[in-house]
Tab-separated table of C-alpha atoms and ligand atoms in Angstrom:
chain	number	residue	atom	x	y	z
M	1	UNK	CA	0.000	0.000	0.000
M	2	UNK	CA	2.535	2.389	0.797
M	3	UNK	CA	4.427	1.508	-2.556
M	4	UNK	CA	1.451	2.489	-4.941
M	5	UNK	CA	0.788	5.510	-2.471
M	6	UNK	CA	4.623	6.772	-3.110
M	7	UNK	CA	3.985	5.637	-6.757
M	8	UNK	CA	0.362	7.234	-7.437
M	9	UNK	CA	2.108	10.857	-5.230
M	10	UNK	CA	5.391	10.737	-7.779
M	11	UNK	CA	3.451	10.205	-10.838
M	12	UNK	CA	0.523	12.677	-10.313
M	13	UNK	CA	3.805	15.499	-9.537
M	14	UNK	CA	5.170	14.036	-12.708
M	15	UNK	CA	1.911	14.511	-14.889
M	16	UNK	CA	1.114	17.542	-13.532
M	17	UNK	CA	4.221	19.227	-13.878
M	18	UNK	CA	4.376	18.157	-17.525
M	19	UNK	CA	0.876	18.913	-18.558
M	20	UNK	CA	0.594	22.317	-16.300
M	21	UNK	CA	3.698	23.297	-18.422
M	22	UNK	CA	2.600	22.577	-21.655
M	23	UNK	CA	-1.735	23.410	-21.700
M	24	UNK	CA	-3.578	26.750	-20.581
M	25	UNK	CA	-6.753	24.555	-19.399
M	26	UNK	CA	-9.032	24.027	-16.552
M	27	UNK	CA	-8.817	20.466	-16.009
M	28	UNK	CA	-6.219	18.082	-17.084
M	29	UNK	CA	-7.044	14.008	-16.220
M	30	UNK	CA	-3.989	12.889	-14.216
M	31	UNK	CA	-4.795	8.818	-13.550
M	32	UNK	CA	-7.222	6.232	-13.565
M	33	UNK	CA	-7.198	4.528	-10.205
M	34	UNK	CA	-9.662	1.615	-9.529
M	35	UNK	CA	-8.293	0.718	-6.190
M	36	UNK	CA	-9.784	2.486	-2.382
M	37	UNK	CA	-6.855	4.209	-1.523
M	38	UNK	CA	-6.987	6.874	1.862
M	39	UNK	CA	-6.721	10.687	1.384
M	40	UNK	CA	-3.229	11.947	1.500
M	41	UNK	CA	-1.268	14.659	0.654
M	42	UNK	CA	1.190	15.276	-1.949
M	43	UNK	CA	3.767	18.635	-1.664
M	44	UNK	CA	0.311	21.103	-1.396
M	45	UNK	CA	-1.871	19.235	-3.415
M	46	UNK	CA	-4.951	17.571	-1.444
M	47	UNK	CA	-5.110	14.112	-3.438
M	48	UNK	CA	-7.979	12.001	-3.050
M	49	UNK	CA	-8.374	8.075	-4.289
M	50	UNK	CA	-11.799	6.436	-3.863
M	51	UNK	CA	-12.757	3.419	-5.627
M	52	UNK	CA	-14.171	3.969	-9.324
M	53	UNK	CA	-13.282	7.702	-9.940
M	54	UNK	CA	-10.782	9.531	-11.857
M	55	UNK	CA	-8.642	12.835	-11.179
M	56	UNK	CA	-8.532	15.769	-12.709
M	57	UNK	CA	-6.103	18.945	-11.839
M	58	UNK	CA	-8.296	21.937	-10.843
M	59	UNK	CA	-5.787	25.333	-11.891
M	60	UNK	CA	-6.807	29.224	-12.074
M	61	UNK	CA	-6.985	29.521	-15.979
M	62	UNK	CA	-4.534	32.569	-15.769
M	63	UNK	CA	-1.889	30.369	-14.266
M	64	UNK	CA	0.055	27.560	-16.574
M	65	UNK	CA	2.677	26.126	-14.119
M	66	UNK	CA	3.843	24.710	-11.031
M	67	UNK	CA	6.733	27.851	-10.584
M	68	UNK	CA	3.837	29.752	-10.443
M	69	UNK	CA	4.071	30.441	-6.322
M	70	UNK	CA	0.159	31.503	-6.457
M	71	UNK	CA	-1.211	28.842	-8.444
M	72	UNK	CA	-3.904	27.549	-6.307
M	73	UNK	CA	-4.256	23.799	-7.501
M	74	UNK	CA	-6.353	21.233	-6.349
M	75	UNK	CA	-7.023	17.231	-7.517
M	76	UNK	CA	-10.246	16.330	-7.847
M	77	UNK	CA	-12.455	13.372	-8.360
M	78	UNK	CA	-14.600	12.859	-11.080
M	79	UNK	CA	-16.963	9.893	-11.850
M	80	UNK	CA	-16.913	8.570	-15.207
M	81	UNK	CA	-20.282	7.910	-16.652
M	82	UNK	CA	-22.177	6.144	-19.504
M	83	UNK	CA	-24.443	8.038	-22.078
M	84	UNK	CA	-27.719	6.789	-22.599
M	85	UNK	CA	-29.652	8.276	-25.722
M	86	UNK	CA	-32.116	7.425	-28.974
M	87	UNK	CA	-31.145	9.248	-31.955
M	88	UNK	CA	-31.482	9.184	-35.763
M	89	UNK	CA	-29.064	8.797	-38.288
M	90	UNK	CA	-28.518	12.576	-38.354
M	91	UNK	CA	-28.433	12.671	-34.215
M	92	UNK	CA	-31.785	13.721	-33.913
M	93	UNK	CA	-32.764	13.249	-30.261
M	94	UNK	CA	-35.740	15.663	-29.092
M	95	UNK	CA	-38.405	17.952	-30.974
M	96	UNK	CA	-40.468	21.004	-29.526
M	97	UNK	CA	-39.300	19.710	-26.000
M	98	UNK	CA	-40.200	16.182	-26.277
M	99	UNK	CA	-39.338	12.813	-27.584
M	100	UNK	CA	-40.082	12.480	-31.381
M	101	UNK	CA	-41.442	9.039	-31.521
M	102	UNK	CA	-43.001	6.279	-29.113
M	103	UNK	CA	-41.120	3.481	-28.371
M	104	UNK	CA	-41.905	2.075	-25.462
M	105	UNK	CA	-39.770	-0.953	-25.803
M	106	UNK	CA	-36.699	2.074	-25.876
M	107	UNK	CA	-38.295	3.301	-22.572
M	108	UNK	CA	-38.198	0.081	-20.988
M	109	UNK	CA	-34.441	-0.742	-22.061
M	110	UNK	CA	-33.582	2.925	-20.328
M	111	UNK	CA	-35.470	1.629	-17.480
M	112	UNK	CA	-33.741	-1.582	-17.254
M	113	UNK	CA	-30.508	-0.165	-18.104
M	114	UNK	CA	-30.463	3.054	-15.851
M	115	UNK	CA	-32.099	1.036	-12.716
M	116	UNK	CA	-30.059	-2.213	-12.718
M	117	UNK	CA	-27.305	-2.451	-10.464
M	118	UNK	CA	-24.714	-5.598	-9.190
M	119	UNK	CA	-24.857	-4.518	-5.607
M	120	UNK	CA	-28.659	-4.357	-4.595
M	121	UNK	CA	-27.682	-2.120	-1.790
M	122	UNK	CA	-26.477	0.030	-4.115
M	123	UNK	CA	-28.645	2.584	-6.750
M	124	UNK	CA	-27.456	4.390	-10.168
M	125	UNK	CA	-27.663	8.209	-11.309
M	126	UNK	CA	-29.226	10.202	-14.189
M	127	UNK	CA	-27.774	13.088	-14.885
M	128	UNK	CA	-29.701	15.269	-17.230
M	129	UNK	CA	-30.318	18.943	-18.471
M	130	UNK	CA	-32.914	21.175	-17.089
M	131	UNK	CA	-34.871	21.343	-19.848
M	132	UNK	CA	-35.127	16.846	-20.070
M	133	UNK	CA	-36.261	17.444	-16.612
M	134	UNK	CA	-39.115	20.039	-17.154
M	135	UNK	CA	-39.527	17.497	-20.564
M	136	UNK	CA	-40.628	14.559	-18.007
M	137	UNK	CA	-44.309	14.132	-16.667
M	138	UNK	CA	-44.632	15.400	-13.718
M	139	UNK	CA	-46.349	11.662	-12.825
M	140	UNK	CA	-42.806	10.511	-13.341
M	141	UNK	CA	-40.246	12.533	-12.089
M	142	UNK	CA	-37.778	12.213	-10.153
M	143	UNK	CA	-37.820	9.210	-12.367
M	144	UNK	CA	-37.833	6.993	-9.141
M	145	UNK	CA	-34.954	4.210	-7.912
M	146	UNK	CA	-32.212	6.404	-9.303
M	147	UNK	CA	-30.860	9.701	-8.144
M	148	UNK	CA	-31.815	12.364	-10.405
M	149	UNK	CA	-29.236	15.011	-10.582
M	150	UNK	CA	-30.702	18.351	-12.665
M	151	UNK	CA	-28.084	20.627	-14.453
M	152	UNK	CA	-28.882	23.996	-14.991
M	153	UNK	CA	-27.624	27.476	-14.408
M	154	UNK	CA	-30.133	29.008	-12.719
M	155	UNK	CA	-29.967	29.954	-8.986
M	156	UNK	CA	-33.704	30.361	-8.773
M	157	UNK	CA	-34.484	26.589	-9.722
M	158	UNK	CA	-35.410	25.044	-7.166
M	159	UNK	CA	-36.355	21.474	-6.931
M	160	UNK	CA	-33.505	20.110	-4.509
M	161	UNK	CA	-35.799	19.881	-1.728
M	162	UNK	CA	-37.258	16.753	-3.690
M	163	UNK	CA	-36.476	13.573	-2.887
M	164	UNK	CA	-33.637	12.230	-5.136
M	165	UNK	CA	-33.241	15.064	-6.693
M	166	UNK	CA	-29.817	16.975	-6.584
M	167	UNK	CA	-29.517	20.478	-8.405
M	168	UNK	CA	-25.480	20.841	-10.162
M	169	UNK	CA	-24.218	24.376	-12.250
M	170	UNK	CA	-22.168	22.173	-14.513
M	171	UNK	CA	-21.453	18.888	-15.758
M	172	UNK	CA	-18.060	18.568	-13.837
M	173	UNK	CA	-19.545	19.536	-9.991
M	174	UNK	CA	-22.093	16.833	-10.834
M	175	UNK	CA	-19.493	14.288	-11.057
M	176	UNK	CA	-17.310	15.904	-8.166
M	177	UNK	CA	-20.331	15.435	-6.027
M	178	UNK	CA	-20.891	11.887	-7.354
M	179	UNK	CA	-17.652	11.601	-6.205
M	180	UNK	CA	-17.567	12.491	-2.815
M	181	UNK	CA	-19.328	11.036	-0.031
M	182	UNK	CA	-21.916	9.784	0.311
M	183	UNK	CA	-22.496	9.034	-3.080
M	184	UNK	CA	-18.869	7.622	-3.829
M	185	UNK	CA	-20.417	4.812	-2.197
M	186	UNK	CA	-23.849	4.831	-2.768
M	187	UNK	CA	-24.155	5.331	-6.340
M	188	UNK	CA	-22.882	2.278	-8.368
M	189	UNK	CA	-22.961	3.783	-12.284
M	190	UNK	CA	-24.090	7.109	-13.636
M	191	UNK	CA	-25.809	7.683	-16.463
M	192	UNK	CA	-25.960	11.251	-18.645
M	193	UNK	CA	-29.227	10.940	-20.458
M	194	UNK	CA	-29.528	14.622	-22.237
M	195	UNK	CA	-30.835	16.585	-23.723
M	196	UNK	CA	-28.990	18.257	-26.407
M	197	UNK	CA	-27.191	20.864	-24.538
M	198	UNK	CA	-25.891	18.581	-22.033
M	199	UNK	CA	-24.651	15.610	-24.587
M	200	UNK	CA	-23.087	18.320	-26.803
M	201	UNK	CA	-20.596	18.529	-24.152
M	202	UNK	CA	-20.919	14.998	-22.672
M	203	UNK	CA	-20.884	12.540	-25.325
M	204	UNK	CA	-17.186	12.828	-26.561
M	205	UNK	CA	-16.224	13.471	-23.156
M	206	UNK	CA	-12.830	11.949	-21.502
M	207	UNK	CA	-15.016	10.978	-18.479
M	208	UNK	CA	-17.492	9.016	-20.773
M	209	UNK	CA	-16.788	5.522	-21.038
M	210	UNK	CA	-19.955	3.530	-22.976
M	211	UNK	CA	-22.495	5.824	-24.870
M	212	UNK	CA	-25.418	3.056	-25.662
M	213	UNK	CA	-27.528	4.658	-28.299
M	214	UNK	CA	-30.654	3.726	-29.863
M	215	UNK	CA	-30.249	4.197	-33.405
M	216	UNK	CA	-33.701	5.457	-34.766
M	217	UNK	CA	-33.277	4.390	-38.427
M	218	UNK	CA	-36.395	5.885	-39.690
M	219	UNK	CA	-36.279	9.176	-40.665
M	220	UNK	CA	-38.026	11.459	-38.330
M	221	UNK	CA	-37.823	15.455	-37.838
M	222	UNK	CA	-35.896	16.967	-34.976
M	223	UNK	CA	-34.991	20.585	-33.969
M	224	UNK	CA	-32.184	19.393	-30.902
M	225	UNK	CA	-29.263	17.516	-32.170
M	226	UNK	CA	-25.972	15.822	-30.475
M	227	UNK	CA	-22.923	15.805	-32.197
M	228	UNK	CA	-21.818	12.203	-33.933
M	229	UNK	CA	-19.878	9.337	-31.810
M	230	UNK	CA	-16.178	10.059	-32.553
M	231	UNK	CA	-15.186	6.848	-33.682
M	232	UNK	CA	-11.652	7.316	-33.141
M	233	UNK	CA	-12.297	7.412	-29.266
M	234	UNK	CA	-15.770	4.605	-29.256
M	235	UNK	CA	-15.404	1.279	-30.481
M	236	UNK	CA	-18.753	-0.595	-30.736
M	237	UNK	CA	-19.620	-3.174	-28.994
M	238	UNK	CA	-22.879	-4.815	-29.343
M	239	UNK	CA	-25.395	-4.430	-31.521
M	240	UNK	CA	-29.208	-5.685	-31.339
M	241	UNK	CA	-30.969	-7.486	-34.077
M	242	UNK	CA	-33.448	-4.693	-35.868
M	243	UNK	CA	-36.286	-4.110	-34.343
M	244	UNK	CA	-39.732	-2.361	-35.483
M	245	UNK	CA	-41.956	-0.620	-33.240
M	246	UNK	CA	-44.957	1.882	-34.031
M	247	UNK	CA	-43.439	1.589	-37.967
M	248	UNK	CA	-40.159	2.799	-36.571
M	249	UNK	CA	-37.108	0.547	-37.649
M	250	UNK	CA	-34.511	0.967	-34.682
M	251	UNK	CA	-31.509	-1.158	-32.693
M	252	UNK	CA	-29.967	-0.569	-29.928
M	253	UNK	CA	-26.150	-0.624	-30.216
M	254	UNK	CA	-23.194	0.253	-27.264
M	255	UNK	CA	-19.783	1.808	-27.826
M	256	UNK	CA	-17.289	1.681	-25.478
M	257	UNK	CA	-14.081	3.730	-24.957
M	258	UNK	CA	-11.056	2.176	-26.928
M	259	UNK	CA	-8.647	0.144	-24.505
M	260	UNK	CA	-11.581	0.563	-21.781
M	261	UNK	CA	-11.782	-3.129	-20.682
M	262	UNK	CA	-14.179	-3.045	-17.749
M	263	UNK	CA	-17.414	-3.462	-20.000
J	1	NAP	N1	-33.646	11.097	-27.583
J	1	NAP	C1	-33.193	11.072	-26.348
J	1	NAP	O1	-32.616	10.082	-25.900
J	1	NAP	C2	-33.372	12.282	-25.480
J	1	NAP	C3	-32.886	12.285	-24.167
J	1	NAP	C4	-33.069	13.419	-23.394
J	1	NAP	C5	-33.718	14.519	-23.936
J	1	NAP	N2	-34.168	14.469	-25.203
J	1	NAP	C6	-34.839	15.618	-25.810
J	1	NAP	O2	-33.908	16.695	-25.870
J	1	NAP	C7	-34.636	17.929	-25.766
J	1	NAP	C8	-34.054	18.718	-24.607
J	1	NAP	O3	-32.699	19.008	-24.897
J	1	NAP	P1	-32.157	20.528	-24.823
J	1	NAP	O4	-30.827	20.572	-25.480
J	1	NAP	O5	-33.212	21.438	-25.324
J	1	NAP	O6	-32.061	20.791	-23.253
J	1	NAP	P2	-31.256	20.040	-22.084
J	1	NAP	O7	-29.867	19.726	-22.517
J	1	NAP	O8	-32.082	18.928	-21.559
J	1	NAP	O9	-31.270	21.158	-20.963
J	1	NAP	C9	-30.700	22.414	-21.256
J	1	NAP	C10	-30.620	23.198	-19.974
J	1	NAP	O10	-29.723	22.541	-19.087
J	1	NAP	C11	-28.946	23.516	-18.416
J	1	NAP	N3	-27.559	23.340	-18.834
J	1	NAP	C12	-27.064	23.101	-20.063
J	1	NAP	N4	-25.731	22.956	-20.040
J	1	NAP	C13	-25.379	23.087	-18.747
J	1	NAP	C14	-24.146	23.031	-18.070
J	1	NAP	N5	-23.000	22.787	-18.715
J	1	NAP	N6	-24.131	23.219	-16.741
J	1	NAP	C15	-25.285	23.441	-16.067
J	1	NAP	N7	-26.486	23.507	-16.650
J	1	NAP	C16	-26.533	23.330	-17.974
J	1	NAP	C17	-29.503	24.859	-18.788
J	1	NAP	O11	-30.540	25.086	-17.854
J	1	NAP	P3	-30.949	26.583	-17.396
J	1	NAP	O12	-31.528	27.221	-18.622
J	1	NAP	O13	-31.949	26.344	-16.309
J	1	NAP	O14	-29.692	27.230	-16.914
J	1	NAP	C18	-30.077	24.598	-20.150
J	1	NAP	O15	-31.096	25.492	-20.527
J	1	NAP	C19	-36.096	17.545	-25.564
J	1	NAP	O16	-36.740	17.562	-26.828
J	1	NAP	C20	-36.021	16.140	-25.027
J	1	NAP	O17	-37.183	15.394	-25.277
J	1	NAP	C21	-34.021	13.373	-25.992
Protein backbone atom coordinates (compact mmCIF):
# COMPACT_ATOMS: atom_id res chain seq x y z
CA UNK A 1 0.00 0.00 0.00
CA UNK A 2 2.53 2.39 0.80
CA UNK A 3 4.43 1.51 -2.56
CA UNK A 4 1.45 2.49 -4.94
CA UNK A 5 0.79 5.51 -2.47
CA UNK A 6 4.62 6.77 -3.11
CA UNK A 7 3.98 5.64 -6.76
CA UNK A 8 0.36 7.23 -7.44
CA UNK A 9 2.11 10.86 -5.23
CA UNK A 10 5.39 10.74 -7.78
CA UNK A 11 3.45 10.21 -10.84
CA UNK A 12 0.52 12.68 -10.31
CA UNK A 13 3.81 15.50 -9.54
CA UNK A 14 5.17 14.04 -12.71
CA UNK A 15 1.91 14.51 -14.89
CA UNK A 16 1.11 17.54 -13.53
CA UNK A 17 4.22 19.23 -13.88
CA UNK A 18 4.38 18.16 -17.53
CA UNK A 19 0.88 18.91 -18.56
CA UNK A 20 0.59 22.32 -16.30
CA UNK A 21 3.70 23.30 -18.42
CA UNK A 22 2.60 22.58 -21.65
CA UNK A 23 -1.74 23.41 -21.70
CA UNK A 24 -3.58 26.75 -20.58
CA UNK A 25 -6.75 24.56 -19.40
CA UNK A 26 -9.03 24.03 -16.55
CA UNK A 27 -8.82 20.47 -16.01
CA UNK A 28 -6.22 18.08 -17.08
CA UNK A 29 -7.04 14.01 -16.22
CA UNK A 30 -3.99 12.89 -14.22
CA UNK A 31 -4.80 8.82 -13.55
CA UNK A 32 -7.22 6.23 -13.56
CA UNK A 33 -7.20 4.53 -10.20
CA UNK A 34 -9.66 1.61 -9.53
CA UNK A 35 -8.29 0.72 -6.19
CA UNK A 36 -9.78 2.49 -2.38
CA UNK A 37 -6.85 4.21 -1.52
CA UNK A 38 -6.99 6.87 1.86
CA UNK A 39 -6.72 10.69 1.38
CA UNK A 40 -3.23 11.95 1.50
CA UNK A 41 -1.27 14.66 0.65
CA UNK A 42 1.19 15.28 -1.95
CA UNK A 43 3.77 18.64 -1.66
CA UNK A 44 0.31 21.10 -1.40
CA UNK A 45 -1.87 19.24 -3.41
CA UNK A 46 -4.95 17.57 -1.44
CA UNK A 47 -5.11 14.11 -3.44
CA UNK A 48 -7.98 12.00 -3.05
CA UNK A 49 -8.37 8.07 -4.29
CA UNK A 50 -11.80 6.44 -3.86
CA UNK A 51 -12.76 3.42 -5.63
CA UNK A 52 -14.17 3.97 -9.32
CA UNK A 53 -13.28 7.70 -9.94
CA UNK A 54 -10.78 9.53 -11.86
CA UNK A 55 -8.64 12.83 -11.18
CA UNK A 56 -8.53 15.77 -12.71
CA UNK A 57 -6.10 18.95 -11.84
CA UNK A 58 -8.30 21.94 -10.84
CA UNK A 59 -5.79 25.33 -11.89
CA UNK A 60 -6.81 29.22 -12.07
CA UNK A 61 -6.98 29.52 -15.98
CA UNK A 62 -4.53 32.57 -15.77
CA UNK A 63 -1.89 30.37 -14.27
CA UNK A 64 0.05 27.56 -16.57
CA UNK A 65 2.68 26.13 -14.12
CA UNK A 66 3.84 24.71 -11.03
CA UNK A 67 6.73 27.85 -10.58
CA UNK A 68 3.84 29.75 -10.44
CA UNK A 69 4.07 30.44 -6.32
CA UNK A 70 0.16 31.50 -6.46
CA UNK A 71 -1.21 28.84 -8.44
CA UNK A 72 -3.90 27.55 -6.31
CA UNK A 73 -4.26 23.80 -7.50
CA UNK A 74 -6.35 21.23 -6.35
CA UNK A 75 -7.02 17.23 -7.52
CA UNK A 76 -10.25 16.33 -7.85
CA UNK A 77 -12.45 13.37 -8.36
CA UNK A 78 -14.60 12.86 -11.08
CA UNK A 79 -16.96 9.89 -11.85
CA UNK A 80 -16.91 8.57 -15.21
CA UNK A 81 -20.28 7.91 -16.65
CA UNK A 82 -22.18 6.14 -19.50
CA UNK A 83 -24.44 8.04 -22.08
CA UNK A 84 -27.72 6.79 -22.60
CA UNK A 85 -29.65 8.28 -25.72
CA UNK A 86 -32.12 7.42 -28.97
CA UNK A 87 -31.15 9.25 -31.96
CA UNK A 88 -31.48 9.18 -35.76
CA UNK A 89 -29.06 8.80 -38.29
CA UNK A 90 -28.52 12.58 -38.35
CA UNK A 91 -28.43 12.67 -34.22
CA UNK A 92 -31.79 13.72 -33.91
CA UNK A 93 -32.76 13.25 -30.26
CA UNK A 94 -35.74 15.66 -29.09
CA UNK A 95 -38.41 17.95 -30.97
CA UNK A 96 -40.47 21.00 -29.53
CA UNK A 97 -39.30 19.71 -26.00
CA UNK A 98 -40.20 16.18 -26.28
CA UNK A 99 -39.34 12.81 -27.58
CA UNK A 100 -40.08 12.48 -31.38
CA UNK A 101 -41.44 9.04 -31.52
CA UNK A 102 -43.00 6.28 -29.11
CA UNK A 103 -41.12 3.48 -28.37
CA UNK A 104 -41.91 2.07 -25.46
CA UNK A 105 -39.77 -0.95 -25.80
CA UNK A 106 -36.70 2.07 -25.88
CA UNK A 107 -38.30 3.30 -22.57
CA UNK A 108 -38.20 0.08 -20.99
CA UNK A 109 -34.44 -0.74 -22.06
CA UNK A 110 -33.58 2.93 -20.33
CA UNK A 111 -35.47 1.63 -17.48
CA UNK A 112 -33.74 -1.58 -17.25
CA UNK A 113 -30.51 -0.17 -18.10
CA UNK A 114 -30.46 3.05 -15.85
CA UNK A 115 -32.10 1.04 -12.72
CA UNK A 116 -30.06 -2.21 -12.72
CA UNK A 117 -27.31 -2.45 -10.46
CA UNK A 118 -24.71 -5.60 -9.19
CA UNK A 119 -24.86 -4.52 -5.61
CA UNK A 120 -28.66 -4.36 -4.59
CA UNK A 121 -27.68 -2.12 -1.79
CA UNK A 122 -26.48 0.03 -4.11
CA UNK A 123 -28.65 2.58 -6.75
CA UNK A 124 -27.46 4.39 -10.17
CA UNK A 125 -27.66 8.21 -11.31
CA UNK A 126 -29.23 10.20 -14.19
CA UNK A 127 -27.77 13.09 -14.89
CA UNK A 128 -29.70 15.27 -17.23
CA UNK A 129 -30.32 18.94 -18.47
CA UNK A 130 -32.91 21.18 -17.09
CA UNK A 131 -34.87 21.34 -19.85
CA UNK A 132 -35.13 16.85 -20.07
CA UNK A 133 -36.26 17.44 -16.61
CA UNK A 134 -39.11 20.04 -17.15
CA UNK A 135 -39.53 17.50 -20.56
CA UNK A 136 -40.63 14.56 -18.01
CA UNK A 137 -44.31 14.13 -16.67
CA UNK A 138 -44.63 15.40 -13.72
CA UNK A 139 -46.35 11.66 -12.83
CA UNK A 140 -42.81 10.51 -13.34
CA UNK A 141 -40.25 12.53 -12.09
CA UNK A 142 -37.78 12.21 -10.15
CA UNK A 143 -37.82 9.21 -12.37
CA UNK A 144 -37.83 6.99 -9.14
CA UNK A 145 -34.95 4.21 -7.91
CA UNK A 146 -32.21 6.40 -9.30
CA UNK A 147 -30.86 9.70 -8.14
CA UNK A 148 -31.82 12.36 -10.40
CA UNK A 149 -29.24 15.01 -10.58
CA UNK A 150 -30.70 18.35 -12.67
CA UNK A 151 -28.08 20.63 -14.45
CA UNK A 152 -28.88 24.00 -14.99
CA UNK A 153 -27.62 27.48 -14.41
CA UNK A 154 -30.13 29.01 -12.72
CA UNK A 155 -29.97 29.95 -8.99
CA UNK A 156 -33.70 30.36 -8.77
CA UNK A 157 -34.48 26.59 -9.72
CA UNK A 158 -35.41 25.04 -7.17
CA UNK A 159 -36.36 21.47 -6.93
CA UNK A 160 -33.51 20.11 -4.51
CA UNK A 161 -35.80 19.88 -1.73
CA UNK A 162 -37.26 16.75 -3.69
CA UNK A 163 -36.48 13.57 -2.89
CA UNK A 164 -33.64 12.23 -5.14
CA UNK A 165 -33.24 15.06 -6.69
CA UNK A 166 -29.82 16.98 -6.58
CA UNK A 167 -29.52 20.48 -8.41
CA UNK A 168 -25.48 20.84 -10.16
CA UNK A 169 -24.22 24.38 -12.25
CA UNK A 170 -22.17 22.17 -14.51
CA UNK A 171 -21.45 18.89 -15.76
CA UNK A 172 -18.06 18.57 -13.84
CA UNK A 173 -19.55 19.54 -9.99
CA UNK A 174 -22.09 16.83 -10.83
CA UNK A 175 -19.49 14.29 -11.06
CA UNK A 176 -17.31 15.90 -8.17
CA UNK A 177 -20.33 15.43 -6.03
CA UNK A 178 -20.89 11.89 -7.35
CA UNK A 179 -17.65 11.60 -6.21
CA UNK A 180 -17.57 12.49 -2.82
CA UNK A 181 -19.33 11.04 -0.03
CA UNK A 182 -21.92 9.78 0.31
CA UNK A 183 -22.50 9.03 -3.08
CA UNK A 184 -18.87 7.62 -3.83
CA UNK A 185 -20.42 4.81 -2.20
CA UNK A 186 -23.85 4.83 -2.77
CA UNK A 187 -24.16 5.33 -6.34
CA UNK A 188 -22.88 2.28 -8.37
CA UNK A 189 -22.96 3.78 -12.28
CA UNK A 190 -24.09 7.11 -13.64
CA UNK A 191 -25.81 7.68 -16.46
CA UNK A 192 -25.96 11.25 -18.65
CA UNK A 193 -29.23 10.94 -20.46
CA UNK A 194 -29.53 14.62 -22.24
CA UNK A 195 -30.83 16.58 -23.72
CA UNK A 196 -28.99 18.26 -26.41
CA UNK A 197 -27.19 20.86 -24.54
CA UNK A 198 -25.89 18.58 -22.03
CA UNK A 199 -24.65 15.61 -24.59
CA UNK A 200 -23.09 18.32 -26.80
CA UNK A 201 -20.60 18.53 -24.15
CA UNK A 202 -20.92 15.00 -22.67
CA UNK A 203 -20.88 12.54 -25.32
CA UNK A 204 -17.19 12.83 -26.56
CA UNK A 205 -16.22 13.47 -23.16
CA UNK A 206 -12.83 11.95 -21.50
CA UNK A 207 -15.02 10.98 -18.48
CA UNK A 208 -17.49 9.02 -20.77
CA UNK A 209 -16.79 5.52 -21.04
CA UNK A 210 -19.95 3.53 -22.98
CA UNK A 211 -22.50 5.82 -24.87
CA UNK A 212 -25.42 3.06 -25.66
CA UNK A 213 -27.53 4.66 -28.30
CA UNK A 214 -30.65 3.73 -29.86
CA UNK A 215 -30.25 4.20 -33.40
CA UNK A 216 -33.70 5.46 -34.77
CA UNK A 217 -33.28 4.39 -38.43
CA UNK A 218 -36.39 5.88 -39.69
CA UNK A 219 -36.28 9.18 -40.66
CA UNK A 220 -38.03 11.46 -38.33
CA UNK A 221 -37.82 15.46 -37.84
CA UNK A 222 -35.90 16.97 -34.98
CA UNK A 223 -34.99 20.59 -33.97
CA UNK A 224 -32.18 19.39 -30.90
CA UNK A 225 -29.26 17.52 -32.17
CA UNK A 226 -25.97 15.82 -30.47
CA UNK A 227 -22.92 15.81 -32.20
CA UNK A 228 -21.82 12.20 -33.93
CA UNK A 229 -19.88 9.34 -31.81
CA UNK A 230 -16.18 10.06 -32.55
CA UNK A 231 -15.19 6.85 -33.68
CA UNK A 232 -11.65 7.32 -33.14
CA UNK A 233 -12.30 7.41 -29.27
CA UNK A 234 -15.77 4.61 -29.26
CA UNK A 235 -15.40 1.28 -30.48
CA UNK A 236 -18.75 -0.59 -30.74
CA UNK A 237 -19.62 -3.17 -28.99
CA UNK A 238 -22.88 -4.81 -29.34
CA UNK A 239 -25.39 -4.43 -31.52
CA UNK A 240 -29.21 -5.68 -31.34
CA UNK A 241 -30.97 -7.49 -34.08
CA UNK A 242 -33.45 -4.69 -35.87
CA UNK A 243 -36.29 -4.11 -34.34
CA UNK A 244 -39.73 -2.36 -35.48
CA UNK A 245 -41.96 -0.62 -33.24
CA UNK A 246 -44.96 1.88 -34.03
CA UNK A 247 -43.44 1.59 -37.97
CA UNK A 248 -40.16 2.80 -36.57
CA UNK A 249 -37.11 0.55 -37.65
CA UNK A 250 -34.51 0.97 -34.68
CA UNK A 251 -31.51 -1.16 -32.69
CA UNK A 252 -29.97 -0.57 -29.93
CA UNK A 253 -26.15 -0.62 -30.22
CA UNK A 254 -23.19 0.25 -27.26
CA UNK A 255 -19.78 1.81 -27.83
CA UNK A 256 -17.29 1.68 -25.48
CA UNK A 257 -14.08 3.73 -24.96
CA UNK A 258 -11.06 2.18 -26.93
CA UNK A 259 -8.65 0.14 -24.51
CA UNK A 260 -11.58 0.56 -21.78
CA UNK A 261 -11.78 -3.13 -20.68
CA UNK A 262 -14.18 -3.05 -17.75
CA UNK A 263 -17.41 -3.46 -20.00
N1 LIG B 1 -33.65 11.10 -27.58
C1 LIG B 1 -33.19 11.07 -26.35
O1 LIG B 1 -32.62 10.08 -25.90
C2 LIG B 1 -33.37 12.28 -25.48
C3 LIG B 1 -32.89 12.28 -24.17
C4 LIG B 1 -33.07 13.42 -23.39
C5 LIG B 1 -33.72 14.52 -23.94
N2 LIG B 1 -34.17 14.47 -25.20
C6 LIG B 1 -34.84 15.62 -25.81
O2 LIG B 1 -33.91 16.70 -25.87
C7 LIG B 1 -34.64 17.93 -25.77
C8 LIG B 1 -34.05 18.72 -24.61
O3 LIG B 1 -32.70 19.01 -24.90
P1 LIG B 1 -32.16 20.53 -24.82
O4 LIG B 1 -30.83 20.57 -25.48
O5 LIG B 1 -33.21 21.44 -25.32
O6 LIG B 1 -32.06 20.79 -23.25
P2 LIG B 1 -31.26 20.04 -22.08
O7 LIG B 1 -29.87 19.73 -22.52
O8 LIG B 1 -32.08 18.93 -21.56
O9 LIG B 1 -31.27 21.16 -20.96
C9 LIG B 1 -30.70 22.41 -21.26
C10 LIG B 1 -30.62 23.20 -19.97
O10 LIG B 1 -29.72 22.54 -19.09
C11 LIG B 1 -28.95 23.52 -18.42
N3 LIG B 1 -27.56 23.34 -18.83
C12 LIG B 1 -27.06 23.10 -20.06
N4 LIG B 1 -25.73 22.96 -20.04
C13 LIG B 1 -25.38 23.09 -18.75
C14 LIG B 1 -24.15 23.03 -18.07
N5 LIG B 1 -23.00 22.79 -18.71
N6 LIG B 1 -24.13 23.22 -16.74
C15 LIG B 1 -25.29 23.44 -16.07
N7 LIG B 1 -26.49 23.51 -16.65
C16 LIG B 1 -26.53 23.33 -17.97
C17 LIG B 1 -29.50 24.86 -18.79
O11 LIG B 1 -30.54 25.09 -17.85
P3 LIG B 1 -30.95 26.58 -17.40
O12 LIG B 1 -31.53 27.22 -18.62
O13 LIG B 1 -31.95 26.34 -16.31
O14 LIG B 1 -29.69 27.23 -16.91
C18 LIG B 1 -30.08 24.60 -20.15
O15 LIG B 1 -31.10 25.49 -20.53
C19 LIG B 1 -36.10 17.54 -25.56
O16 LIG B 1 -36.74 17.56 -26.83
C20 LIG B 1 -36.02 16.14 -25.03
O17 LIG B 1 -37.18 15.39 -25.28
C21 LIG B 1 -34.02 13.37 -25.99
Amino acid sequence: MLMLMQLCSQRSILSSKVLLSSFRRSFYNIDYVSAMLPLFRVSNVTVKYRFCTRFYVGVNNNMSTLSNDNASMHLRARRPYQVVVAATHDMGIGKDGKLPWNLPSDLKFFKQLTMSTSDPGKRNAVVMGRKTWESISPLYRPLPGRLNVVLTHSGSFNIASLENVEICRSIHLALELLAEPPYCSSIEKVFVIGGGQILREALNAPECDAIHITKIETSIECDTFIPAIDLSLFQQRYSSQPLVENNIQFSFVTYVRVGNTSF
